[in-house]
CSV table of C-alpha atoms in Angstrom, one decimal:
chain,number,residue,atom,x,y,z
A,549,MET,CA,76.9,112.7,68.3
A,550,ASN,CA,75.0,115.5,70.1
A,551,ASN,CA,77.9,118.0,70.4
A,552,PHE,CA,78.4,121.0,72.7
A,553,SER,CA,78.7,124.4,71.1
A,554,LYS,CA,82.2,125.8,71.5
A,555,ILE,CA,81.1,128.1,74.4
A,556,GLY,CA,79.0,125.3,75.8
A,557,PHE,CA,82.0,123.0,76.0
A,558,ILE,CA,84.0,125.6,77.9
A,559,LEU,CA,81.2,126.4,80.3
A,560,ALA,CA,80.6,122.7,80.9
A,561,ALA,CA,84.2,121.9,81.6
A,562,LEU,CA,84.5,125.1,83.8
A,563,GLY,CA,81.3,124.1,85.7
A,564,SER,CA,82.8,120.7,86.5
A,565,SER,CA,85.8,122.4,88.1
A,566,ILE,CA,84.1,125.1,90.1
A,567,GLY,CA,82.8,123.3,93.1
A,568,LEU,CA,83.8,122.7,96.7
A,569,GLY,CA,87.5,122.8,95.9
A,570,HIS,CA,87.5,126.2,94.3
A,571,ILE,CA,85.1,127.9,96.7
A,572,TRP,CA,86.5,126.9,100.1
A,573,ARG,CA,89.5,124.6,99.7
A,574,PHE,CA,91.6,127.0,97.5
A,575,PRO,CA,91.0,130.1,99.7
A,576,TYR,CA,91.9,128.3,102.9
A,577,ILE,CA,95.1,126.6,101.4
A,578,ALA,CA,96.2,129.9,99.8
A,579,GLY,CA,95.7,131.8,103.1
A,580,THR,CA,97.6,129.3,105.3
A,581,ASN,CA,100.4,128.3,102.9
A,582,GLY,CA,102.1,131.5,101.9
A,583,GLY,CA,99.3,133.8,100.8
A,584,GLY,CA,100.4,135.6,97.7
A,585,ALA,CA,103.4,133.4,97.3
A,586,PHE,CA,101.2,130.3,97.2
A,587,VAL,CA,98.8,132.0,94.8
A,588,LEU,CA,101.7,132.7,92.4
A,589,LEU,CA,102.9,129.1,92.8
A,590,TYR,CA,99.4,127.8,92.1
A,591,LEU,CA,99.0,130.1,89.1
A,592,PHE,CA,102.3,128.9,87.6
A,593,LEU,CA,101.5,125.3,88.1
A,594,ALA,CA,97.9,125.7,86.8
A,595,LEU,CA,99.1,127.6,83.7
A,596,THR,CA,101.8,125.1,82.9
A,597,ILE,CA,101.1,121.6,84.3
A,598,GLY,CA,97.4,122.1,84.6
A,599,ILE,CA,96.9,123.4,81.1
A,600,ALA,CA,99.2,120.7,79.7
A,601,MET,CA,97.2,118.0,81.3
A,602,LEU,CA,93.9,119.5,80.4
A,603,VAL,CA,94.9,119.7,76.7
A,604,GLY,CA,96.1,116.0,76.9
A,605,GLU,CA,92.8,114.7,78.3
A,606,MET,CA,90.8,116.9,75.9
A,607,LEU,CA,92.7,115.4,73.0
A,608,ILE,CA,91.9,111.9,74.1
A,609,GLY,CA,88.2,112.7,74.0
A,610,ASN,CA,88.2,115.1,71.1
A,611,LYS,CA,89.9,112.7,68.8
A,612,GLY,CA,88.6,109.4,70.3
A,613,LYS,CA,85.0,110.7,69.9
A,614,ALA,CA,83.5,108.3,72.4
A,615,ASN,CA,83.3,107.5,76.1
A,616,ALA,CA,86.6,107.4,78.1
A,617,PHE,CA,87.0,103.6,77.7
A,618,LYS,CA,86.4,103.7,73.9
A,619,SER,CA,88.4,106.9,73.3
A,620,TYR,CA,91.5,105.3,74.7
A,621,GLU,CA,90.8,102.2,72.5
A,622,ASN,CA,90.3,104.3,69.4
A,623,LEU,CA,93.6,106.1,69.9
A,624,ASP,CA,95.7,103.1,71.1
A,625,PRO,CA,98.0,102.2,68.2
A,626,SER,CA,98.8,98.7,69.5
A,627,PRO,CA,96.8,95.7,68.2
A,628,SER,CA,95.9,94.5,71.8
A,629,LYS,CA,94.2,97.8,72.7
A,630,LYS,CA,95.0,97.3,76.3
A,631,TRP,CA,95.0,101.0,77.0
A,632,ARG,CA,91.3,101.0,76.8
A,633,TYR,CA,91.2,99.8,80.4
A,634,ALA,CA,92.7,103.2,81.5
A,635,GLY,CA,89.3,104.6,80.7
A,636,LEU,CA,87.7,102.6,83.5
A,637,THR,CA,89.0,105.2,86.0
A,638,LEU,CA,85.7,106.9,85.1
A,639,ILE,CA,84.3,104.8,88.0
A,640,GLY,CA,85.8,107.5,90.2
A,641,GLY,CA,83.0,109.9,89.2
A,642,PRO,CA,80.1,107.9,90.7
A,643,ILE,CA,82.3,107.0,93.8
A,644,ILE,CA,83.1,110.7,94.4
A,645,LEU,CA,79.5,111.6,93.8
A,646,SER,CA,78.3,109.2,96.5
A,647,PHE,CA,79.7,111.5,99.2
A,648,TYR,CA,79.8,114.8,97.2
A,649,ALA,CA,76.0,114.6,96.8
A,650,ILE,CA,75.7,114.4,100.6
A,651,VAL,CA,77.8,117.5,101.1
A,652,LEU,CA,75.8,119.3,98.5
A,653,GLY,CA,72.7,118.2,100.4
A,654,TRP,CA,74.0,120.0,103.4
A,655,VAL,CA,74.2,123.2,101.3
A,656,PHE,CA,70.6,122.8,100.3
A,657,TYR,CA,69.6,122.2,103.9
A,658,TYR,CA,71.3,125.4,105.0
A,659,LEU,CA,69.8,127.2,102.0
A,660,PHE,CA,66.2,126.3,102.9
A,661,MET,CA,66.4,125.7,106.7
A,662,VAL,CA,69.2,127.9,108.1
A,663,SER,CA,69.8,130.9,105.8
A,664,PHE,CA,66.9,132.9,107.3
A,665,ASN,CA,67.4,131.6,110.8
A,666,LEU,CA,71.1,132.1,111.2
A,667,PRO,CA,72.8,131.1,114.5
A,668,SER,CA,74.3,134.1,116.4
A,669,ASP,CA,77.3,132.5,118.1
A,670,MET,CA,79.8,129.8,117.3
A,671,GLU,CA,78.5,127.4,120.0
A,672,SER,CA,74.9,127.4,118.6
A,673,SER,CA,76.2,127.3,115.0
A,674,GLY,CA,78.4,124.3,115.8
A,675,ALA,CA,75.4,122.6,117.4
A,676,VAL,CA,73.3,123.2,114.3
A,677,PHE,CA,75.9,121.6,112.1
A,678,GLY,CA,76.6,118.8,114.6
A,679,GLU,CA,73.0,117.9,114.8
A,680,LEU,CA,72.7,117.7,111.0
A,681,TYR,CA,76.0,115.7,110.7
A,682,GLU,CA,75.6,113.3,113.6
A,683,ASN,CA,71.8,112.9,114.0
A,684,GLY,CA,70.4,114.1,110.7
A,685,PHE,CA,69.8,110.8,109.0
A,686,VAL,CA,66.4,111.9,107.5
A,687,PRO,CA,67.5,115.4,106.3
A,688,GLN,CA,70.8,114.0,104.9
A,689,THR,CA,69.0,111.2,103.1
A,690,LEU,CA,66.4,113.7,101.7
A,691,GLY,CA,69.3,116.0,100.6
A,692,LEU,CA,71.0,113.0,98.9
A,693,LEU,CA,67.8,112.1,97.1
A,694,PHE,CA,67.1,115.7,96.0
A,695,VAL,CA,70.6,116.2,94.7
A,696,MET,CA,70.8,112.9,92.8
A,697,GLY,CA,67.2,113.3,91.5
A,698,LEU,CA,68.0,116.7,90.1
A,699,THR,CA,71.3,115.5,88.7
A,700,GLY,CA,69.8,112.5,87.1
A,701,TRP,CA,67.0,114.5,85.5
A,702,ILE,CA,69.5,117.0,84.0
A,703,ILE,CA,71.7,114.2,82.7
A,704,SER,CA,68.8,112.3,81.2
A,705,ARG,CA,67.9,115.3,79.1
A,706,GLY,CA,71.1,114.9,77.1
A,707,VAL,CA,74.1,117.1,76.2
A,708,LYS,CA,72.4,120.0,74.5
A,709,ARG,CA,69.1,120.2,76.5
A,710,GLY,CA,70.5,119.1,79.8
A,711,ILE,CA,74.2,119.7,80.5
A,712,GLU,CA,74.9,122.6,78.1
A,713,LEU,CA,71.7,124.4,78.9
A,714,LEU,CA,72.3,124.1,82.7
A,715,ASN,CA,75.8,125.5,82.4
A,716,LEU,CA,74.8,128.3,80.1
A,717,ILE,CA,72.5,129.5,82.8
A,718,LEU,CA,74.1,128.6,86.1
A,719,THR,CA,77.8,129.3,85.4
A,720,PRO,CA,77.3,133.0,84.4
A,721,LEU,CA,74.9,133.5,87.3
A,722,LEU,CA,77.5,132.1,89.7
A,723,PHE,CA,80.0,134.7,88.6
A,724,ILE,CA,77.3,137.5,88.8
A,725,ILE,CA,76.4,136.5,92.4
A,726,PHE,CA,80.0,136.2,93.6
A,727,PHE,CA,81.0,139.4,91.9
A,728,GLY,CA,78.1,141.2,93.6
A,729,LEU,CA,79.0,139.8,97.0
A,730,LEU,CA,82.7,140.8,96.4
A,731,ILE,CA,81.6,144.4,95.6
A,732,TYR,CA,79.7,144.5,98.9
A,733,ALA,CA,82.7,143.0,100.7
A,734,MET,CA,84.9,145.7,99.3
A,735,SER,CA,82.9,148.3,101.2
A,736,MET,CA,83.8,146.7,104.5
A,737,ASP,CA,86.8,147.7,106.7
A,738,SER,CA,88.2,144.2,106.8
A,739,PHE,CA,88.5,143.8,103.0
A,740,GLY,CA,92.1,145.0,103.1
A,741,ARG,CA,92.9,142.4,105.7
A,742,ALA,CA,91.4,139.7,103.5
A,743,VAL,CA,93.5,140.9,100.6
A,744,GLU,CA,96.6,140.8,102.8
A,745,PHE,CA,95.7,137.3,104.1
A,746,MET,CA,95.3,135.8,100.7
A,747,LEU,CA,97.4,137.8,98.3
A,748,SER,CA,100.2,139.5,100.2
A,749,PHE,CA,103.7,138.5,99.1
A,750,ASP,CA,106.4,138.0,101.8
A,751,MET,CA,109.8,136.4,101.3
A,752,GLN,CA,109.5,134.3,104.4
A,753,GLU,CA,106.1,133.0,103.3
A,754,ALA,CA,107.5,132.6,99.8
A,755,LYS,CA,110.1,130.2,101.2
A,756,LYS,CA,107.4,128.3,103.0
A,757,ALA,CA,105.4,128.1,99.8
A,758,LEU,CA,108.4,126.4,98.1
A,759,SER,CA,108.5,123.6,100.7
A,760,LEU,CA,107.8,120.1,99.4
A,761,ASP,CA,104.6,119.5,101.4
A,762,VAL,CA,103.1,122.9,100.2
A,763,PHE,CA,104.3,122.1,96.7
A,764,VAL,CA,102.5,118.8,96.8
A,765,ASP,CA,99.4,120.5,98.2
A,766,SER,CA,99.3,123.0,95.4
A,767,LEU,CA,99.8,120.3,92.7
A,768,GLY,CA,97.0,118.3,94.3
A,769,GLN,CA,94.8,121.4,94.2
A,770,VAL,CA,95.5,121.8,90.5
A,771,PHE,CA,94.6,118.2,89.9
A,772,PHE,CA,91.4,118.2,91.9
A,773,SER,CA,90.2,121.7,90.8
A,774,LEU,CA,90.5,120.8,87.1
A,775,SER,CA,88.5,117.5,87.3
A,776,LEU,CA,91.4,115.5,86.0
A,777,GLY,CA,91.8,111.7,86.1
A,778,VAL,CA,88.1,110.5,86.2
A,779,GLY,CA,87.0,110.8,82.6
A,780,ILE,CA,85.1,114.1,82.9
A,781,ILE,CA,87.3,116.1,80.6
A,782,ILE,CA,87.6,113.2,78.1
A,783,THR,CA,83.9,112.7,78.0
A,784,TYR,CA,83.0,116.4,77.6
A,785,ALA,CA,85.7,116.8,74.9
A,786,ALA,CA,84.3,113.8,73.0
A,787,ASN,CA,81.1,116.0,72.6
A,788,SER,CA,83.1,119.0,71.4
A,789,ASP,CA,83.7,120.2,67.9
A,790,SER,CA,86.6,118.5,66.1
A,791,ASN,CA,88.2,121.9,65.4
A,792,GLN,CA,87.8,123.1,69.0
A,793,ASN,CA,90.8,125.2,70.1
A,794,LEU,CA,91.8,123.1,73.1
A,795,LEU,CA,94.5,125.4,74.2
A,796,LYS,CA,92.2,128.4,74.4
A,797,SER,CA,89.5,126.3,76.1
A,798,SER,CA,92.0,125.2,78.7
A,799,LEU,CA,93.1,128.8,79.3
A,800,TRP,CA,89.5,129.9,79.8
A,801,ILE,CA,88.8,127.1,82.2
A,802,VAL,CA,92.0,127.7,84.3
A,803,LEU,CA,91.8,131.5,84.5
A,804,SER,CA,88.0,131.5,85.2
A,805,GLY,CA,88.5,129.0,87.9
A,806,ILE,CA,91.2,131.1,89.5
A,807,ALA,CA,89.0,134.2,89.3
A,808,ILE,CA,86.1,132.6,91.1
A,809,ALA,CA,88.4,131.1,93.7
A,810,ILE,CA,90.0,134.4,94.5
A,811,MET,CA,86.6,136.2,94.5
A,812,ALA,CA,85.3,133.6,96.9
A,813,GLY,CA,88.3,133.8,99.2
A,814,LEU,CA,88.3,137.6,99.4
A,815,MET,CA,84.6,137.7,100.1
A,816,ILE,CA,84.6,134.9,102.6
A,817,PHE,CA,87.6,136.2,104.6
A,818,THR,CA,86.3,139.7,104.6
A,819,PHE,CA,83.2,138.6,106.5
A,820,VAL,CA,85.2,136.4,108.8
A,821,PHE,CA,87.7,139.1,109.7
A,822,GLU,CA,85.1,141.8,110.0
A,823,TYR,CA,83.5,139.9,112.9
A,824,GLU,CA,86.6,138.2,114.3
A,825,GLY,CA,85.5,134.8,113.1
A,826,VAL,CA,87.5,131.6,113.2
A,827,VAL,CA,89.3,130.6,110.0
A,828,ASN,CA,88.2,127.0,110.1
A,829,LYS,CA,89.1,124.4,107.5
A,830,GLY,CA,86.6,122.9,105.1
A,831,ALA,CA,83.1,122.3,106.4
A,832,GLY,CA,83.7,124.3,109.5
A,833,LEU,CA,84.3,127.5,107.5
A,834,ILE,CA,81.2,127.2,105.4
A,835,PHE,CA,78.7,125.6,107.8
A,836,VAL,CA,79.8,126.9,111.2
A,837,THR,CA,81.8,130.2,110.9
A,838,LEU,CA,80.1,132.0,108.0
A,839,PRO,CA,76.5,131.7,109.3
A,840,VAL,CA,77.5,133.4,112.5
A,841,MET,CA,79.4,136.1,110.5
A,842,PHE,CA,76.4,136.7,108.3
A,843,SER,CA,74.0,136.9,111.3
A,844,HIS,CA,75.8,140.1,112.5
A,845,LEU,CA,74.4,141.9,109.4
A,846,GLY,CA,70.7,141.4,110.4
A,847,ILE,CA,68.3,140.9,107.5
A,848,LEU,CA,71.0,141.9,105.0
A,849,GLY,CA,73.1,139.0,106.4
A,850,ASN,CA,70.2,136.6,105.7
A,851,ILE,CA,70.0,137.8,102.1
A,852,ILE,CA,73.8,137.5,101.6
A,853,ALA,CA,73.8,134.0,103.2
A,854,PHE,CA,70.9,133.0,100.8
A,855,LEU,CA,72.8,134.4,97.7
A,856,PHE,CA,76.1,132.7,98.8
A,857,LEU,CA,74.4,129.4,99.3
A,858,ILE,CA,72.6,129.7,96.0
A,859,ALA,CA,75.9,130.3,94.3
A,860,PHE,CA,77.4,127.4,96.2
A,861,SER,CA,74.6,125.1,95.1
A,862,PHE,CA,75.0,126.2,91.5
A,863,ALA,CA,78.7,125.3,91.6
A,864,GLY,CA,77.8,122.0,93.2
A,865,ILE,CA,75.2,120.9,90.7
A,866,THR,CA,77.4,121.7,87.7
A,867,SER,CA,80.0,119.4,89.4
A,868,THR,CA,77.6,116.6,90.1
A,869,ILE,CA,76.4,116.3,86.5
A,870,SER,CA,80.0,116.2,85.3
A,871,LEU,CA,80.7,113.4,87.8
A,872,LEU,CA,77.8,111.3,86.5
A,873,GLU,CA,78.0,111.9,82.8
A,874,PRO,CA,81.2,109.8,82.0
A,875,ALA,CA,79.6,106.6,83.5
A,876,VAL,CA,76.3,107.3,81.7
A,877,MET,CA,78.0,107.8,78.3
A,878,TYR,CA,80.0,104.6,78.9
A,879,MET,CA,77.0,102.5,79.7
A,880,SER,CA,75.0,103.9,76.8
A,881,GLU,CA,77.7,103.3,74.2
A,882,THR,CA,79.0,100.1,75.5
A,883,TYR,CA,75.8,98.2,76.3
A,884,GLY,CA,73.3,100.1,74.1
A,885,TRP,CA,71.3,101.3,77.0
A,886,SER,CA,69.1,104.4,76.5
A,887,ARG,CA,70.3,107.5,78.2
A,888,ALA,CA,67.4,107.4,80.6
A,889,LYS,CA,68.1,103.8,81.6
A,890,ALA,CA,71.8,104.3,82.1
A,891,THR,CA,71.2,107.5,84.0
A,892,TRP,CA,68.7,106.2,86.5
A,893,SER,CA,70.4,102.8,87.0
A,894,ILE,CA,73.7,104.5,88.0
A,895,THR,CA,71.8,107.1,90.0
A,896,LEU,CA,70.1,104.4,92.0
A,897,ALA,CA,73.4,102.7,92.7
A,898,ILE,CA,75.0,106.0,93.9
A,899,ILE,CA,72.0,106.6,96.1
A,900,ALA,CA,72.3,103.2,97.7
A,901,LEU,CA,76.1,103.8,98.4
A,902,GLY,CA,75.3,107.3,99.6
A,903,MET,CA,72.7,106.0,102.1
A,904,VAL,CA,75.4,103.6,103.5
A,905,ILE,CA,77.7,106.6,103.8
A,906,VAL,CA,75.0,108.6,105.6
A,907,CYS,CA,74.7,105.8,108.1
A,908,SER,CA,78.4,105.8,108.6
A,909,ILE,CA,78.4,109.3,109.9
A,910,CYS,CA,75.1,109.3,111.9
A,911,THR,CA,74.7,107.8,115.3
A,912,PRO,CA,74.4,105.0,116.4
A,913,ALA,CA,75.4,103.2,113.1
A,914,ALA,CA,78.6,105.3,112.9
A,915,ASP,CA,80.2,103.3,115.6
A,916,TYR,CA,79.7,100.1,113.7
A,917,LEU,CA,80.7,101.3,110.3
A,918,ALA,CA,84.0,103.0,111.3
A,919,VAL,CA,87.2,101.5,110.1
A,920,GLY,CA,90.4,102.4,111.9
A,921,GLY,CA,88.7,105.3,113.7
A,922,LYS,CA,87.6,106.8,110.3
A,923,SER,CA,84.1,107.0,108.9
A,924,LEU,CA,83.2,105.3,105.6
A,925,MET,CA,82.7,108.8,104.2
A,926,ASP,CA,86.3,109.9,105.2
A,927,ILE,CA,87.8,106.8,103.7
A,928,ILE,CA,85.9,106.9,100.4
A,929,GLU,CA,86.6,110.6,100.0
A,930,PHE,CA,90.3,110.2,100.6
A,931,LEU,CA,90.7,107.2,98.3
A,932,SER,CA,88.7,108.5,95.4
A,933,ALA,CA,90.0,112.1,95.5
A,934,ASN,CA,93.6,111.1,96.0
A,935,PHE,CA,94.2,107.7,94.5
A,936,ILE,CA,91.7,107.2,91.7
A,937,MET,CA,92.1,110.8,90.3
A,938,SER,CA,95.9,110.5,90.6
A,939,ILE,CA,96.1,107.1,88.9
A,940,GLY,CA,93.7,108.3,86.2
A,941,GLY,CA,95.7,111.4,85.5
A,942,LEU,CA,99.0,109.4,85.5
A,943,LEU,CA,97.6,107.0,82.9
A,944,ALA,CA,96.4,109.8,80.7
A,945,VAL,CA,99.7,111.6,80.6
A,946,ILE,CA,101.6,108.4,80.0
A,947,PHE,CA,99.2,107.5,77.2
A,948,ILE,CA,99.7,110.9,75.5
A,949,GLY,CA,103.4,111.2,76.2
A,950,TRP,CA,104.5,107.7,75.4
A,951,VAL,CA,101.8,105.7,73.6
A,952,VAL,CA,100.2,108.0,71.0
A,953,PRO,CA,102.7,108.6,68.2
A,954,LYS,CA,104.3,112.1,68.3
A,955,GLU,CA,103.4,112.6,64.6
A,956,LYS,CA,99.7,112.1,65.3
A,957,LEU,CA,99.8,114.5,68.2
A,958,GLN,CA,101.4,117.1,65.9
A,959,VAL,CA,98.6,116.7,63.5
A,960,TYR,CA,95.9,116.8,66.2
A,961,THR,CA,97.3,120.1,67.7
A,962,SER,CA,98.4,121.9,64.5
A,963,HIS,CA,95.5,124.3,64.6
A,964,PHE,CA,96.4,125.7,68.0
A,965,PHE,CA,100.0,124.9,68.7
A,966,GLY,CA,103.0,126.3,66.8
A,967,ASN,CA,106.2,124.3,66.6
A,968,LEU,CA,107.7,125.7,69.8
A,969,GLY,CA,104.4,125.5,71.7
A,970,PHE,CA,104.0,121.9,70.7
A,971,ASN,CA,107.5,120.9,71.8
A,972,VAL,CA,107.1,122.6,75.2
A,973,TRP,CA,103.7,120.9,75.7
A,974,TYR,CA,105.0,117.5,74.5
A,975,TYR,CA,108.0,117.7,76.9
A,976,LEU,CA,105.7,118.5,79.8
A,977,MET,CA,103.4,115.6,79.0
A,978,ARG,CA,106.3,113.1,78.4
A,979,TYR,CA,108.5,113.9,81.3
A,980,ILE,CA,107.3,116.5,83.8
A,981,THR,CA,103.6,115.7,84.3
A,982,PRO,CA,104.2,111.9,84.9
A,983,LEU,CA,106.9,112.8,87.5
A,984,ILE,CA,104.8,115.2,89.4
A,985,THR,CA,101.7,112.9,89.3
A,986,ILE,CA,103.8,110.1,90.8
A,987,ILE,CA,105.0,112.5,93.5
A,988,ILE,CA,101.5,113.4,94.4
A,989,LEU,CA,100.4,109.7,94.4
A,990,LEU,CA,103.3,108.6,96.6
A,991,ALA,CA,102.8,111.5,99.0
A,992,LYS,CA,99.1,110.7,99.4
A,993,ILE,CA,99.8,107.0,99.9
A,994,ALA,CA,102.3,107.9,102.7
A,995,GLU,CA,99.7,110.3,104.2
A,996,PHE,CA,97.1,107.6,104.1
A,997,PHE,CA,99.2,105.0,106.0
A,998,MET,CA,101.3,107.3,108.2
A,999,GLY,CA,99.1,110.4,108.7
A,1000,GLU,CA,99.6,114.0,107.5
A,1001,ASP,CA,101.6,115.1,110.5
A,1002,ALA,CA,104.1,112.2,110.2
A,1003,VAL,CA,104.7,112.9,106.5
A,1004,LYS,CA,105.3,116.6,107.2
A,1005,SER,CA,107.7,115.7,109.9
A,1006,ILE,CA,109.7,113.4,107.6
A,1007,ILE,CA,109.8,116.2,104.9
A,1008,GLU,CA,111.0,118.7,107.4
A,1009,SER,CA,113.7,116.4,108.7
A,1010,MET,CA,115.0,116.0,105.2
A,1011,GLY,CA,115.2,119.8,104.9
A,1012,LEU,CA,112.7,120.0,102.0
C-alpha cells in the first residue's frame, strides 16, 4: 500500500477538516452562542469526545488496512461480517461533494472576478452574490467543473504524489496566510472588539452555552469539523504507518483546527466591526459582508481579499480531495478498477448531480425542482451533513465500543495509551459517544421535520 508519511497523514487529515466549517461556521457559532464560554465548551468536547472518536475511526482504518467497507470486514470478529456494510456510509463523501464543489466554485469566482473589483456597499454586494446564485448557471457550472477537474486530477495522482504532496504545500501556506492577515487585523482598532465578541467569558453567556440546543450545536460542530462518519478518517488511516501514534495525530488535528478557526474568526470580525458590517450567517458573511468591508481599505483591501480567498480555496480543495478519496479507494479495491478509472467515473457522477443542484438554485428551473419550499441543494446539504455523518459516526463508535474485542483494542493502542488512558477512552467510546451521537441525530431529525425554531421552543419549554 502507498502509505502516507507520519506528517503527511496528519496534514491530510487536518486538511480534510479545515474547510467551510472551520473558517466561517465556527466563528459565527462561537460569537453568537456564548463567546468564550462556547469556545471553552467546544474545546472540552473536541479534546474529549472529538479525540476519542478520531482515534476510534483511525483504528478501524489503521488496523483494517483497506477501504472503509473492507476495513470494517477485516476487523469484524463475527463469521457473517455484516459490519462491513457500515463502511458504505462513505457514499456521504460524494454526496456532500456534489454541493460543496458548487460553494467552492463561488470562492474561485470571487477570487478571479470580484476580489479586484469589490462592491462598496451592502446593496450592490448582495446584488453581486444574488446574480451569481440565482442567475449564474454558466459561472456556477464552470466553477463546478473546475473544482471537480482539479480534485479528480489530484486524486488520480495517488496518495504520495497527489494527496500528501498537495497537503504538504497548501496546509502550511493556509496557516501562513491566515497568520499574516491576523497580524494585520491586530493593528486595527476593532481587534479588541473581535476578541471580546469571540472569546470573552461572561457567566450569563456561560449559562446560555450550557443550554441543550447550544450543546447540540457544539457537538454537531465537533462532528462536522473533524470529518467523522463518512469514511475519510478511516481511509486516510488505512494509508498510515502501522505504528502511527493515533492519539498524538488526533491532538494535532484538533488543536490545529481550533487554531485556524480562532484566527479566522478574529480576523473576519475585526474587519466587520471596523467598518460596522453586518454579522451575517454563512454565505452572507463571506460573500456579501466581507467584500464590502475589504473595499474600505482601497487597493490594500483588494490584496487582503485576494489572500483571504486564496486561503479559503486552499482549505476547500484539501477538503474536496478527502471527500472523494474514500469512494475511489473503495471502487479500486473492490472492483479492481485503476485509480484513474475509479476517480474519473465517480467525478463524472458527482458533476452530473452537481449540475442538477445548480439548476435547483437558478431561475427558472429552481421553481420546478423545489421540494417543500426548499431547494435540492438545501435538502441534500442538510441530509448528508446531519444524517449520513451522524449515522456513520454512530456505527463507528458502536463497532469499536461493542463489537471489536476489548483485548484487541488494548493491543492496538498499547504504544500510545497507558492503562488509565485506555480505560477512559474505552468508556467514552462504549457509553458516552454513542449517547451523544444519538442525541445529535434525534435533534437533527426533529429539526428537519419541525424546523429549528420549533425545536428550540420545545427545548426552552422543558427548561433545558
